[in-house]
CSV table of C-alpha atoms (C1' of nucleotides) in Angstrom, one decimal:
chain,number,residue,atom,x,y,z
A,48,MET,CA,-80.0,-60.9,-47.6
A,49,GLN,CA,-78.6,-64.3,-46.5
A,50,GLU,CA,-76.5,-63.9,-49.6
A,51,SER,CA,-75.7,-59.7,-50.2
A,52,TRP,CA,-72.4,-60.6,-49.1
A,53,ILE,CA,-71.3,-61.5,-52.3
A,54,GLU,CA,-71.9,-58.6,-53.2
A,55,LYS,CA,-68.9,-57.0,-51.6
A,56,PHE,CA,-66.7,-59.4,-53.8
A,57,ARG,CA,-66.1,-57.8,-56.8
A,58,GLY,CA,-65.3,-60.6,-59.6
A,59,LEU,CA,-68.0,-62.8,-57.7
A,60,ASN,CA,-71.0,-60.5,-58.8
A,61,SER,CA,-71.2,-62.2,-62.1
A,62,LEU,CA,-71.7,-65.9,-61.2
A,63,PRO,CA,-74.5,-67.3,-62.6
A,64,GLU,CA,-77.7,-67.7,-60.3
A,65,GLU,CA,-76.9,-71.1,-59.8
A,66,ILE,CA,-73.2,-71.0,-58.6
A,67,ARG,CA,-74.0,-68.4,-56.7
A,68,SER,CA,-76.2,-70.3,-54.4
A,69,GLU,CA,-74.5,-73.1,-54.3
A,70,LEU,CA,-72.1,-71.5,-52.9
A,71,VAL,CA,-74.1,-69.5,-50.2
A,72,GLU,CA,-75.9,-72.9,-49.7
A,73,GLY,CA,-72.4,-74.6,-49.1
A,74,SER,CA,-70.7,-71.9,-47.4
A,75,ASP,CA,-70.9,-70.5,-43.5
A,76,VAL,CA,-70.8,-67.2,-42.2
A,77,VAL,CA,-68.2,-67.1,-39.3
A,78,SER,CA,-66.9,-64.6,-36.9
A,79,VAL,CA,-63.4,-65.2,-34.7
A,80,PRO,CA,-62.2,-62.7,-32.1
A,81,ALA,CA,-59.2,-60.5,-32.8
A,82,GLY,CA,-55.9,-62.6,-32.1
A,83,THR,CA,-57.3,-66.1,-32.9
A,84,GLN,CA,-54.8,-68.0,-35.5
A,85,ILE,CA,-56.4,-68.6,-38.8
A,86,PHE,CA,-53.7,-70.8,-40.1
A,87,ALA,CA,-50.2,-72.2,-39.3
A,88,PRO,CA,-48.0,-75.0,-40.3
A,89,GLY,CA,-48.9,-78.1,-38.9
A,90,GLN,CA,-53.0,-76.8,-38.6
A,91,THR,CA,-54.8,-78.2,-41.7
A,92,ALA,CA,-57.1,-75.5,-42.7
A,93,ASP,CA,-60.3,-76.9,-44.4
A,94,ASN,CA,-61.8,-73.7,-45.5
A,95,LEU,CA,-61.3,-70.7,-47.9
A,96,LEU,CA,-61.6,-67.7,-46.2
A,97,LEU,CA,-62.9,-64.8,-47.7
A,98,LEU,CA,-63.0,-61.8,-45.1
A,99,ILE,CA,-66.4,-59.9,-45.1
A,100,ASP,CA,-65.4,-57.4,-42.6
A,101,GLY,CA,-62.2,-56.8,-40.0
A,102,THR,CA,-58.2,-57.8,-41.3
A,103,VAL,CA,-56.0,-60.6,-41.1
A,104,ARG,CA,-52.1,-60.6,-40.2
A,105,VAL,CA,-49.9,-63.4,-42.6
A,106,GLN,CA,-46.6,-63.3,-41.1
A,107,GLN,CA,-43.5,-65.2,-41.5
A,108,ARG,CA,-41.8,-66.9,-38.1
A,109,SER,CA,-38.2,-67.0,-39.6
A,110,ASP,CA,-35.5,-70.1,-38.4
A,111,THR,CA,-33.8,-67.6,-36.2
A,112,GLY,CA,-37.3,-67.1,-34.0
A,113,ARG,CA,-37.7,-63.8,-35.6
A,114,GLU,CA,-41.2,-62.6,-36.9
A,115,ILE,CA,-41.4,-60.9,-40.3
A,116,PHE,CA,-44.6,-59.0,-40.7
A,117,LEU,CA,-45.6,-60.2,-45.5
A,118,TYR,CA,-48.9,-58.6,-45.8
A,119,ARG,CA,-52.0,-58.0,-44.4
A,120,VAL,CA,-55.8,-59.3,-45.7
A,121,HIS,CA,-58.5,-56.6,-46.1
A,122,ALA,CA,-62.0,-56.6,-46.6
A,123,GLY,CA,-63.6,-58.2,-50.0
A,124,GLU,CA,-60.2,-60.3,-50.0
A,125,SER,CA,-59.5,-63.6,-49.6
A,126,CYS,CA,-57.2,-65.7,-47.6
A,127,VAL,CA,-55.6,-67.8,-50.7
A,128,LEU,CA,-52.6,-68.6,-48.3
A,129,THR,CA,-54.8,-71.2,-46.4
A,130,THR,CA,-55.2,-72.8,-49.9
A,131,ALA,CA,-51.6,-73.8,-49.6
A,132,CYS,CA,-52.4,-75.0,-46.1
A,133,MET,CA,-55.3,-77.1,-47.7
A,134,LEU,CA,-52.5,-79.1,-49.8
A,135,ALA,CA,-50.6,-79.4,-46.1
A,136,PHE,CA,-47.1,-77.8,-47.3
A,137,GLU,CA,-44.3,-79.6,-46.0
A,138,ASP,CA,-41.8,-76.6,-44.9
A,139,TYR,CA,-43.8,-72.9,-45.2
A,140,ALA,CA,-43.6,-71.2,-41.8
A,141,ALA,CA,-46.3,-68.1,-42.8
A,142,GLU,CA,-49.0,-68.5,-39.9
A,143,GLY,CA,-52.1,-66.2,-40.2
A,144,SER,CA,-53.6,-64.4,-37.4
A,145,ALA,CA,-56.7,-62.4,-36.9
A,146,GLU,CA,-56.0,-58.9,-36.1
A,147,THR,CA,-59.4,-57.6,-34.8
A,148,ASP,CA,-62.4,-59.2,-34.9
A,149,VAL,CA,-63.1,-60.6,-37.8
A,150,THR,CA,-66.2,-61.8,-39.9
A,151,ALA,CA,-65.9,-64.2,-42.9
A,152,VAL,CA,-67.3,-66.6,-45.5
A,153,ALA,CA,-65.7,-70.0,-44.9
A,154,ILE,CA,-65.8,-72.2,-47.9
A,155,PRO,CA,-65.2,-76.0,-46.9
A,156,ARG,CA,-62.9,-78.2,-49.1
A,157,ALA,CA,-65.8,-79.9,-50.9
A,158,THR,CA,-67.8,-76.5,-52.0
A,159,PHE,CA,-64.5,-75.2,-53.2
A,160,ASP,CA,-63.6,-77.6,-54.7
A,161,GLY,CA,-67.4,-78.2,-56.9
A,162,LEU,CA,-67.3,-74.6,-57.3
A,163,ILE,CA,-64.0,-74.9,-59.2
A,164,ALA,CA,-64.7,-77.4,-61.7
A,165,ARG,CA,-67.9,-75.5,-62.5
A,166,SER,CA,-67.5,-72.0,-62.9
A,167,PRO,CA,-65.1,-70.2,-65.0
A,168,VAL,CA,-66.3,-67.0,-63.0
A,169,PHE,CA,-65.3,-68.8,-59.9
A,170,ARG,CA,-61.9,-70.0,-61.5
A,171,GLU,CA,-61.0,-66.9,-62.6
A,172,PHE,CA,-61.8,-65.4,-58.9
A,173,VAL,CA,-59.7,-67.9,-57.2
A,174,PHE,CA,-56.8,-67.2,-59.7
A,175,ALA,CA,-56.5,-64.0,-59.6
A,176,ALA,CA,-56.4,-63.7,-55.5
A,177,TYR,CA,-53.3,-65.5,-55.9
A,178,SER,CA,-51.6,-63.7,-59.1
A,179,ARG,CA,-52.7,-60.9,-56.9
A,180,ARG,CA,-50.9,-62.2,-53.7
A,181,ILE,CA,-47.5,-62.9,-55.5
A,182,THR,CA,-47.3,-59.4,-57.7
A,183,ASP,CA,-48.1,-58.1,-54.1
A,184,LEU,CA,-45.0,-59.6,-52.9
A,185,PHE,CA,-43.0,-58.7,-56.0
A,186,THR,CA,-43.8,-55.1,-54.9
A,187,LEU,CA,-42.8,-56.2,-51.1
A,188,ILE,CA,-39.4,-57.2,-52.1
A,189,ASP,CA,-39.0,-54.5,-54.7
A,190,ASP,CA,-39.7,-52.2,-51.4
A,191,ILE,CA,-37.6,-53.8,-48.8
A,192,VAL,CA,-33.9,-53.9,-51.3
A,193,PHE,CA,-34.3,-50.4,-52.9
A,194,GLN,CA,-36.8,-48.3,-50.0
A,195,ARG,CA,-35.5,-46.1,-47.9
A,196,MET,CA,-36.5,-46.8,-43.9
A,197,ASP,CA,-37.7,-43.6,-43.7
A,198,VAL,CA,-39.5,-43.9,-47.1
A,199,ARG,CA,-41.3,-47.0,-45.7
A,200,LEU,CA,-42.1,-46.0,-42.7
A,201,ALA,CA,-43.5,-42.8,-44.2
A,202,SER,CA,-45.5,-45.0,-46.2
A,203,ARG,CA,-47.0,-47.0,-43.5
A,204,LEU,CA,-48.3,-44.6,-40.8
A,205,LEU,CA,-50.2,-43.2,-44.5
A,206,GLU,CA,-51.8,-46.6,-44.9
A,207,LEU,CA,-52.4,-47.8,-41.4
A,208,ALA,CA,-54.1,-44.3,-40.0
A,209,ALA,CA,-56.2,-44.7,-43.1
A,210,GLY,CA,-57.7,-41.3,-43.3
A,211,GLY,CA,-57.7,-40.8,-39.7
A,212,GLN,CA,-54.7,-39.0,-37.4
A,213,VAL,CA,-53.8,-42.2,-34.8
A,214,VAL,CA,-51.9,-44.9,-35.3
A,215,ARG,CA,-52.1,-47.0,-32.2
A,216,ALA,CA,-49.0,-49.4,-32.4
A,217,THR,CA,-45.4,-49.5,-30.5
A,218,HIS,CA,-42.5,-49.2,-32.1
A,219,ALA,CA,-41.6,-52.4,-31.5
A,220,VAL,CA,-44.8,-53.2,-33.8
A,221,LEU,CA,-43.9,-50.8,-36.2
A,222,GLY,CA,-40.4,-52.8,-36.4
A,223,THR,CA,-41.6,-56.1,-36.6
A,224,GLU,CA,-43.9,-54.8,-39.6
A,225,LEU,CA,-41.4,-53.4,-41.6
A,226,GLY,CA,-39.0,-55.9,-40.9
A,227,THR,CA,-37.0,-54.0,-39.3
A,228,ALA,CA,-35.2,-52.5,-35.7
A,229,ARG,CA,-37.5,-51.2,-32.9
A,230,GLU,CA,-34.2,-48.7,-32.2
A,231,VAL,CA,-34.6,-47.7,-36.2
A,232,ILE,CA,-38.8,-47.1,-35.4
A,233,SER,CA,-37.4,-44.6,-32.9
A,234,ARG,CA,-35.0,-42.5,-34.5
A,235,THR,CA,-36.7,-42.1,-37.8
A,236,LEU,CA,-39.8,-41.4,-35.9
A,237,SER,CA,-37.9,-38.6,-33.5
A,238,GLU,CA,-36.6,-37.4,-37.0
A,239,PHE,CA,-40.4,-36.7,-38.2
A,240,GLN,CA,-41.0,-35.0,-35.3
A,241,ARG,CA,-38.5,-32.6,-35.4
A,242,ARG,CA,-39.5,-31.9,-38.7
A,243,GLY,CA,-43.2,-31.7,-36.7
A,244,TRP,CA,-44.9,-34.1,-38.6
A,245,ILE,CA,-46.3,-36.2,-36.2
A,246,GLU,CA,-46.3,-36.3,-32.4
A,247,GLN,CA,-45.9,-39.0,-29.7
A,248,SER,CA,-47.0,-40.3,-27.4
A,249,ARG,CA,-46.7,-44.5,-25.4
A,250,GLY,CA,-47.7,-46.1,-28.0
A,251,GLU,CA,-49.5,-44.2,-30.2
A,252,VAL,CA,-48.4,-41.7,-33.1
A,253,ARG,CA,-50.5,-38.7,-34.2
A,254,LEU,CA,-50.1,-37.4,-38.0
A,255,ILE,CA,-49.6,-33.6,-38.1
A,256,ASP,CA,-48.9,-33.2,-41.3
A,257,GLU,CA,-49.5,-35.6,-43.7
A,258,GLU,CA,-48.7,-33.7,-46.7
A,259,GLY,CA,-45.1,-33.7,-45.9
A,260,LEU,CA,-45.7,-37.3,-45.1
A,261,ALA,CA,-46.5,-37.8,-48.7
A,262,TYR,CA,-44.6,-36.0,-50.2
A,263,LEU,CA,-41.3,-37.7,-48.2
A,264,VAL,CA,-42.8,-40.7,-49.9
A,265,LYS,CA,-43.7,-39.4,-53.4
A,266,SER,CA,-40.4,-37.9,-53.7
A,267,SER,CA,-38.3,-40.7,-54.2
A,268,GLY,CA,-40.5,-42.4,-56.6
A,269,SER,CA,-42.9,-44.6,-55.7
B,164,MET,CA,-43.3,-91.9,-76.3
B,165,GLN,CA,-44.5,-88.4,-77.0
B,166,GLU,CA,-46.4,-88.3,-74.3
B,167,SER,CA,-43.5,-89.7,-71.6
B,168,TRP,CA,-43.4,-85.7,-70.8
B,169,ILE,CA,-45.3,-86.3,-68.2
B,170,GLU,CA,-43.4,-88.4,-66.3
B,171,LYS,CA,-40.9,-85.6,-65.6
B,172,PHE,CA,-43.9,-83.7,-63.5
B,173,ARG,CA,-44.9,-85.7,-60.5
B,174,GLY,CA,-48.3,-84.5,-60.0
B,175,LEU,CA,-49.2,-85.3,-63.3
B,176,ASN,CA,-48.5,-89.4,-63.4
B,177,SER,CA,-51.3,-89.8,-61.7
B,178,LEU,CA,-53.7,-88.9,-63.8
B,179,PRO,CA,-55.8,-90.5,-65.4
B,180,GLU,CA,-55.7,-91.8,-68.8
B,181,GLU,CA,-58.1,-90.0,-70.4
B,182,ILE,CA,-57.3,-86.4,-68.9
B,183,ARG,CA,-53.8,-87.8,-69.8
B,184,SER,CA,-54.9,-88.6,-73.2
B,185,GLU,CA,-56.2,-85.1,-73.4
B,186,LEU,CA,-53.5,-82.9,-72.0
B,187,VAL,CA,-50.6,-84.4,-74.8
B,188,GLU,CA,-53.8,-84.3,-77.6
B,189,GLY,CA,-54.2,-80.5,-76.1
B,190,SER,CA,-51.0,-78.9,-76.0
B,191,ASP,CA,-47.9,-78.1,-77.5
B,192,VAL,CA,-43.7,-79.2,-77.0
B,193,VAL,CA,-41.9,-75.7,-78.0
B,194,SER,CA,-38.4,-74.9,-77.7
B,195,VAL,CA,-37.3,-71.0,-77.3
B,196,PRO,CA,-33.4,-70.5,-77.5
B,197,ALA,CA,-31.8,-68.5,-75.0
B,198,GLY,CA,-33.0,-65.2,-74.3
B,199,THR,CA,-36.2,-65.5,-75.1
B,200,GLN,CA,-38.8,-63.0,-73.7
B,201,ILE,CA,-41.3,-65.5,-72.1
B,202,PHE,CA,-43.5,-62.9,-70.6
B,203,ALA,CA,-43.6,-59.8,-69.6
B,204,PRO,CA,-46.0,-56.8,-68.6
B,205,GLY,CA,-48.2,-55.4,-71.1
B,206,GLN,CA,-47.8,-58.7,-73.5
B,207,THR,CA,-50.6,-61.1,-73.1
B,208,ALA,CA,-50.0,-64.5,-72.6
B,209,ASP,CA,-51.9,-67.4,-73.7
B,210,ASN,CA,-49.8,-70.9,-72.6
B,211,LEU,CA,-48.9,-71.6,-69.2
B,212,LEU,CA,-45.6,-73.8,-69.7
B,213,LEU,CA,-44.5,-76.5,-67.7
B,214,LEU,CA,-40.1,-76.8,-68.1
B,215,ILE,CA,-38.9,-80.4,-69.5
B,216,ASP,CA,-35.6,-78.4,-70.3
B,217,GLY,CA,-34.1,-75.3,-69.1
B,218,THR,CA,-34.0,-72.7,-66.7
B,219,VAL,CA,-36.3,-69.8,-66.9
B,220,ARG,CA,-35.3,-66.2,-65.1
B,221,VAL,CA,-38.1,-64.1,-63.4
B,222,GLN,CA,-37.3,-60.2,-62.3
B,223,GLN,CA,-38.9,-58.0,-61.5
B,224,ARG,CA,-38.0,-53.9,-63.0
B,225,SER,CA,-37.8,-51.9,-60.7
B,226,ASP,CA,-39.4,-48.2,-61.0
B,227,THR,CA,-36.2,-46.5,-60.1
B,228,GLY,CA,-35.0,-48.3,-63.2
B,229,ARG,CA,-33.1,-51.2,-61.4
B,230,GLU,CA,-33.1,-55.0,-61.6
B,231,ILE,CA,-33.7,-57.5,-58.7
B,232,PHE,CA,-33.9,-61.3,-59.2
B,233,LEU,CA,-37.0,-63.1,-58.2
B,234,TYR,CA,-36.9,-66.7,-58.5
B,235,ARG,CA,-35.6,-69.0,-61.6
B,236,VAL,CA,-38.1,-72.3,-63.1
B,237,HIS,CA,-36.9,-75.0,-63.3
B,238,ALA,CA,-36.9,-78.0,-65.5
B,239,GLY,CA,-40.0,-80.5,-63.8
B,240,GLU,CA,-41.2,-76.6,-62.4
B,241,SER,CA,-44.4,-74.9,-64.1
B,242,CYS,CA,-44.4,-70.9,-65.0
B,243,VAL,CA,-47.5,-70.2,-62.8
B,244,LEU,CA,-47.4,-66.6,-63.2
B,245,THR,CA,-48.2,-66.8,-66.9
B,246,THR,CA,-51.4,-67.6,-65.8
B,247,ALA,CA,-51.3,-64.0,-64.0
B,248,CYS,CA,-50.1,-62.9,-67.5
B,249,MET,CA,-53.5,-64.2,-68.6
B,250,LEU,CA,-55.6,-62.0,-66.7
B,251,ALA,CA,-53.9,-59.7,-67.9
B,252,PHE,CA,-53.2,-58.4,-64.6
B,253,GLU,CA,-52.9,-54.0,-64.8
B,254,ASP,CA,-49.9,-53.4,-62.6
B,255,TYR,CA,-47.1,-55.4,-62.6
B,256,ALA,CA,-43.8,-55.7,-63.6
B,257,ALA,CA,-41.9,-58.9,-63.2
B,258,GLU,CA,-40.6,-60.4,-66.4
B,259,GLY,CA,-39.9,-63.8,-67.2
B,260,SER,CA,-36.9,-64.8,-70.0
B,261,ALA,CA,-35.0,-67.8,-70.9
B,262,GLU,CA,-31.6,-67.9,-68.8
B,263,THR,CA,-31.2,-71.7,-71.3
B,264,ASP,CA,-32.5,-72.3,-74.9
B,265,VAL,CA,-35.7,-74.2,-73.3
B,266,THR,CA,-38.0,-76.9,-74.2
B,267,ALA,CA,-40.9,-76.6,-72.4
B,268,VAL,CA,-45.0,-78.3,-72.9
B,269,ALA,CA,-47.2,-74.7,-73.8
B,270,ILE,CA,-50.8,-76.0,-72.7
B,271,PRO,CA,-53.4,-73.0,-74.1
B,272,ARG,CA,-55.7,-71.1,-72.6
B,273,ALA,CA,-58.7,-73.4,-73.5
B,274,THR,CA,-57.2,-77.0,-72.8
B,275,PHE,CA,-55.7,-75.5,-69.6
B,276,ASP,CA,-59.6,-74.5,-68.4
B,277,GLY,CA,-60.8,-77.8,-69.2
B,278,LEU,CA,-58.5,-79.4,-67.6
B,279,ILE,CA,-59.0,-77.7,-64.6
B,280,ALA,CA,-62.8,-78.5,-64.7
B,281,ARG,CA,-62.5,-81.7,-64.8
B,282,SER,CA,-59.4,-82.7,-63.2
B,283,PRO,CA,-59.0,-82.9,-59.7
B,284,VAL,CA,-55.7,-84.2,-60.3
B,285,PHE,CA,-54.7,-81.6,-62.4
B,286,ARG,CA,-56.1,-78.8,-59.4
B,287,GLU,CA,-54.3,-80.1,-57.1
B,288,PHE,CA,-50.9,-79.7,-59.4
B,289,VAL,CA,-51.6,-76.0,-60.0
B,290,PHE,CA,-52.6,-75.0,-56.9
B,291,ALA,CA,-49.4,-76.4,-55.8
B,292,ALA,CA,-47.8,-74.9,-58.0
B,293,TYR,CA,-48.7,-71.6,-56.9
B,294,SER,CA,-48.5,-72.4,-53.3
B,295,ARG,CA,-45.1,-73.4,-53.4
B,296,ARG,CA,-44.3,-70.0,-55.4
B,297,ILE,CA,-46.0,-68.2,-52.9
B,298,THR,CA,-43.8,-70.1,-49.8
B,299,ASP,CA,-40.8,-69.8,-52.1
B,300,LEU,CA,-41.0,-65.6,-52.2
B,301,PHE,CA,-41.7,-66.0,-48.4
B,302,THR,CA,-38.6,-67.6,-47.2
B,303,LEU,CA,-36.3,-65.5,-50.1
B,304,ILE,CA,-38.1,-62.0,-48.0
B,305,ASP,CA,-36.6,-63.8,-45.1
B,306,ASP,CA,-33.7,-64.6,-46.3
B,307,ILE,CA,-33.6,-60.6,-47.9
B,308,VAL,CA,-34.4,-59.5,-44.1
B,309,PHE,CA,-32.4,-60.9,-41.9
B,310,GLN,CA,-29.1,-63.3,-43.8
B,311,ARG,CA,-25.8,-61.5,-44.1
B,312,MET,CA,-24.7,-61.3,-48.0
B,313,ASP,CA,-21.2,-63.4,-46.9
B,314,VAL,CA,-23.8,-66.0,-46.7
B,315,ARG,CA,-26.5,-66.0,-49.1
B,316,LEU,CA,-23.4,-65.4,-51.8
B,317,ALA,CA,-21.8,-68.4,-50.7
B,318,SER,CA,-25.3,-69.9,-51.2
B,319,ARG,CA,-25.9,-69.1,-54.0
B,320,LEU,CA,-22.7,-70.0,-55.4
B,321,LEU,CA,-23.5,-73.7,-54.1
B,322,GLU,CA,-26.6,-73.5,-56.1
B,323,LEU,CA,-25.4,-72.0,-59.4
B,324,ALA,CA,-22.3,-74.3,-59.1
B,325,ALA,CA,-24.4,-77.4,-59.5
B,326,GLY,CA,-22.4,-79.7,-58.3
B,327,GLY,CA,-19.3,-78.6,-60.5
B,328,GLN,CA,-16.7,-76.1,-59.8
B,329,VAL,CA,-17.3,-73.2,-62.0
B,330,VAL,CA,-20.0,-70.3,-62.4
B,331,ARG,CA,-19.6,-68.5,-65.0
B,332,ALA,CA,-21.3,-64.8,-64.2
B,333,THR,CA,-19.8,-61.1,-63.5
B,334,HIS,CA,-20.1,-59.9,-60.3
B,335,ALA,CA,-22.6,-57.4,-61.7
B,336,VAL,CA,-24.6,-60.2,-62.8
B,337,LEU,CA,-24.1,-61.7,-59.4
B,338,GLY,CA,-25.4,-58.5,-57.6
B,339,THR,CA,-28.5,-58.3,-59.4
B,340,GLU,CA,-28.8,-61.8,-58.3
B,341,LEU,CA,-28.5,-61.4,-55.1
B,342,GLY,CA,-30.1,-57.6,-55.3
B,343,THR,CA,-27.1,-56.2,-54.0
B,344,ALA,CA,-24.6,-53.7,-55.7
B,345,ARG,CA,-21.6,-55.0,-57.4
B,346,GLU,CA,-19.1,-53.7,-54.9
B,347,VAL,CA,-20.3,-56.1,-52.2
B,348,ILE,CA,-20.1,-58.8,-54.7
B,349,SER,CA,-16.5,-57.7,-55.3
B,350,ARG,CA,-15.8,-57.3,-51.7
B,351,THR,CA,-17.4,-60.4,-50.3
B,352,LEU,CA,-15.4,-62.7,-53.5
B,353,SER,CA,-12.1,-61.3,-52.6
B,354,GLU,CA,-12.4,-62.5,-49.0
B,355,PHE,CA,-13.4,-66.1,-50.3
B,356,GLN,CA,-10.5,-65.6,-52.3
B,357,ARG,CA,-8.5,-64.8,-49.4
B,358,ARG,CA,-9.6,-67.7,-47.3
B,359,GLY,CA,-8.5,-70.7,-50.0
B,360,TRP,CA,-12.1,-71.2,-50.8
B,361,ILE,CA,-12.3,-69.7,-54.3
B,362,GLU,CA,-10.5,-68.5,-57.3
B,363,GLN,CA,-11.4,-65.9,-59.9
B,364,SER,CA,-10.9,-64.6,-63.5
B,365,ARG,CA,-12.5,-62.5,-65.7
B,366,GLY,CA,-17.0,-63.5,-65.6
B,367,GLU,CA,-15.8,-66.2,-64.1
B,368,VAL,CA,-15.3,-68.4,-60.4
B,369,ARG,CA,-14.1,-71.1,-59.6
B,370,LEU,CA,-15.0,-73.1,-56.1
B,371,ILE,CA,-11.8,-74.8,-54.7
B,372,ASP,CA,-13.1,-75.5,-51.2
B,373,GLU,CA,-16.7,-76.3,-51.3
B,374,GLU,CA,-16.7,-77.4,-47.8
B,375,GLY,CA,-15.6,-73.6,-46.4
B,376,LEU,CA,-18.3,-71.9,-48.1
B,377,ALA,CA,-21.2,-74.5,-47.2
B,378,TYR,CA,-19.8,-74.5,-43.6
B,379,LEU,CA,-20.4,-71.0,-44.2
B,380,VAL,CA,-24.0,-70.8,-44.7
B,381,LYS,CA,-24.8,-74.4,-42.1
B,382,SER,CA,-23.5,-72.6,-39.2
B,383,SER,CA,-25.5,-69.3,-40.0
B,384,GLY,CA,-28.7,-71.1,-39.4
B,385,SER,CA,-30.3,-71.6,-42.7
C,171,DG,C1',-45.8,-46.3,-2.3
C,172,DG,C1',-42.9,-50.0,-4.4
C,173,DG,C1',-42.1,-53.2,-7.4
C,174,DT,C1',-42.1,-55.6,-12.1
C,175,DG,C1',-43.4,-55.1,-16.9
C,176,DT,C1',-43.4,-52.6,-20.9
C,177,DT,C1',-42.1,-48.9,-24.2
C,178,DG,C1',-38.9,-45.9,-25.8
C,179,DG,C1',-33.9,-43.5,-25.8
C,180,DT,C1',-29.3,-43.6,-26.7
C,181,DG,C1',-24.4,-44.5,-27.7
C,182,DA,C1',-20.9,-47.8,-30.0
C,183,DT,C1',-20.1,-50.8,-33.7
C,184,DC,C1',-20.4,-53.2,-38.0
C,185,DA,C1',-22.6,-54.4,-42.1
C,186,DA,C1',-24.5,-53.2,-46.3
C,187,DG,C1',-25.1,-49.6,-49.7
C,188,DT,C1',-23.3,-45.6,-52.5
C,189,DC,C1',-21.1,-42.5,-55.1
C,190,DA,C1',-16.7,-41.2,-57.6
C,191,DC,C1',-13.1,-43.0,-59.7
C,192,DC,C1',-9.6,-45.9,-61.7
C,193,DA,C1',-7.1,-49.7,-63.5
C,194,DA,C1',-6.9,-54.4,-66.1
C,195,DA,C1',-9.0,-57.3,-70.0
C,196,DG,C1',-11.1,-58.0,-73.8
C,197,DA,C1',-12.9,-56.7,-78.2
C,198,DC,C1',-13.2,-54.7,-82.2
C,199,DC,C1',-11.2,-51.4,-85.9
C,200,DG,C1',-8.3,-49.5,-88.6
D,148,DC,C1',0.0,-54.7,-85.4
D,149,DG,C1',-1.0,-50.5,-81.9
D,150,DG,C1',-4.3,-47.7,-80.9
D,151,DT,C1',-9.0,-46.6,-78.9
D,152,DC,C1',-13.7,-48.2,-76.7
D,153,DT,C1',-16.0,-50.9,-73.6
D,154,DT,C1',-16.6,-54.0,-70.1
D,155,DT,C1',-15.5,-56.1,-66.0
D,156,DG,C1',-13.3,-55.3,-61.2
D,157,DG,C1',-10.9,-53.1,-57.5
D,158,DT,C1',-10.7,-49.4,-54.0
D,159,DG,C1',-11.6,-45.1,-50.4
D,160,DA,C1',-14.9,-42.5,-48.4
D,161,DC,C1',-19.1,-41.6,-46.6
D,162,DT,C1',-24.1,-42.6,-45.4
D,163,DT,C1',-27.8,-45.9,-44.1
D,164,DG,C1',-28.7,-49.4,-41.2
D,165,DA,C1',-28.9,-53.3,-38.3
D,166,DT,C1',-27.5,-55.1,-33.5
D,167,DC,C1',-26.0,-54.5,-28.8
D,168,DA,C1',-25.7,-53.0,-24.4
D,169,DC,C1',-27.9,-50.4,-21.5
D,170,DC,C1',-31.3,-47.1,-19.2
D,171,DA,C1',-35.4,-44.1,-18.0
D,172,DA,C1',-39.9,-43.2,-18.5
D,173,DC,C1',-44.4,-45.1,-17.8
D,174,DA,C1',-48.5,-48.2,-16.5
D,175,DC,C1',-50.4,-51.5,-14.0
D,176,DC,C1',-51.1,-53.9,-10.0
D,177,DC,C1',-50.9,-54.7,-5.2
DNA sequence: GGGTGTTGGTGATCAAGTCACCAAAGACCG
DNA sequence: CGGTCTTTGGTGACTTGATCACCAACACCC
């Protein structure tokens, strides 16, 4: 029962029994409330986090004071950037915060180091997580540069709704989420509404015609 | 003499003698001519490369057929994306190619694995390289979203000139380098020329007033 | 009910990307 | 050598997106 969380992480399933218990013994399951700062520049992180439940939002605070959303860590994923934090990197401005209440496995540096040294499976898990992050950033860059705003917004709405009909977010939040201005979101949403794809009320967007949104996304070669 | 290349990599200097020779014994110094494909989707890479000399260009081939430059690996750095390649990641479209003639240390997977397992210093070297890549991508994204094109171009020209006065590149190349259209480069360069900062001829840009370019870059809060 | 802060709407203006097309400079070839 | 072809760069018109300035509607709190 205690070690059942391992099942949530594909890539850890095949850990040999001995390593598996070393991992469980040497780490803690922690819970943090929504809004908690997970890592930030200057703040030394001593744990690698594996998310069991909830999401962590990683964003960059720009020199100019503006913020840009980078990616979201979901349950079943690990928050590899904290390892960068462990190395106490000088010049980075990314920060991670709990977007919802979060339950996670915290692997302290010592345990992490030991597992990396001893288990090829664990190594592969960690490297895969890193690589995944990097390739995700590649597609993000590709999107930012080549994809139209309306397509990106439509796609993000579908993603945030997660199968449901409602997205609770202000225009300003959607703006930082896509790295654009609130006005652009307002105008694009008006257009979506005009086409009957969504309905709006203060702080929320209701998806009426997901087909329409999905068609927009699909039609533009993404 | 044989192992002198290690000196080029800060972070490997402090390797204990035993590990050091294991690294030297278990790896090869290779040379490839400019233009060689270093890694690409579908092509399994079996070596981690540490660049001794030359540069490797990493770019993404977009779904839409367009290309965008991501980053450049310089001498003294390692090409960590090849490890992603080792893991045979399904859905990535990045490729690396030698931009100049390249000399590099090729560390085969077996050696790599052994060193990771046995040497904390080597581990830190690899993780630092990964983290550096990720944080570099963060700043790239920040630039793309918030920085003006003229500032980015000025900064890139200074970088490509590497202290000299001449940048040999067509407008189209500078375009993909910055993820923008050739026309935008043409117009911005005309403006720079009008201000007396550069002179142009077919396929090359000569920097006349680096101060001017540098001032533009500095003045915009980067 | 009257502030007060938050959220959303709008027009004007500017930067940048896109499209269509042309002109000049080299490269190639008979 | 002259003629054709390819590469490179220039330009105008138009669209999209970012930025600025402002205002209106709403929620919340006393």
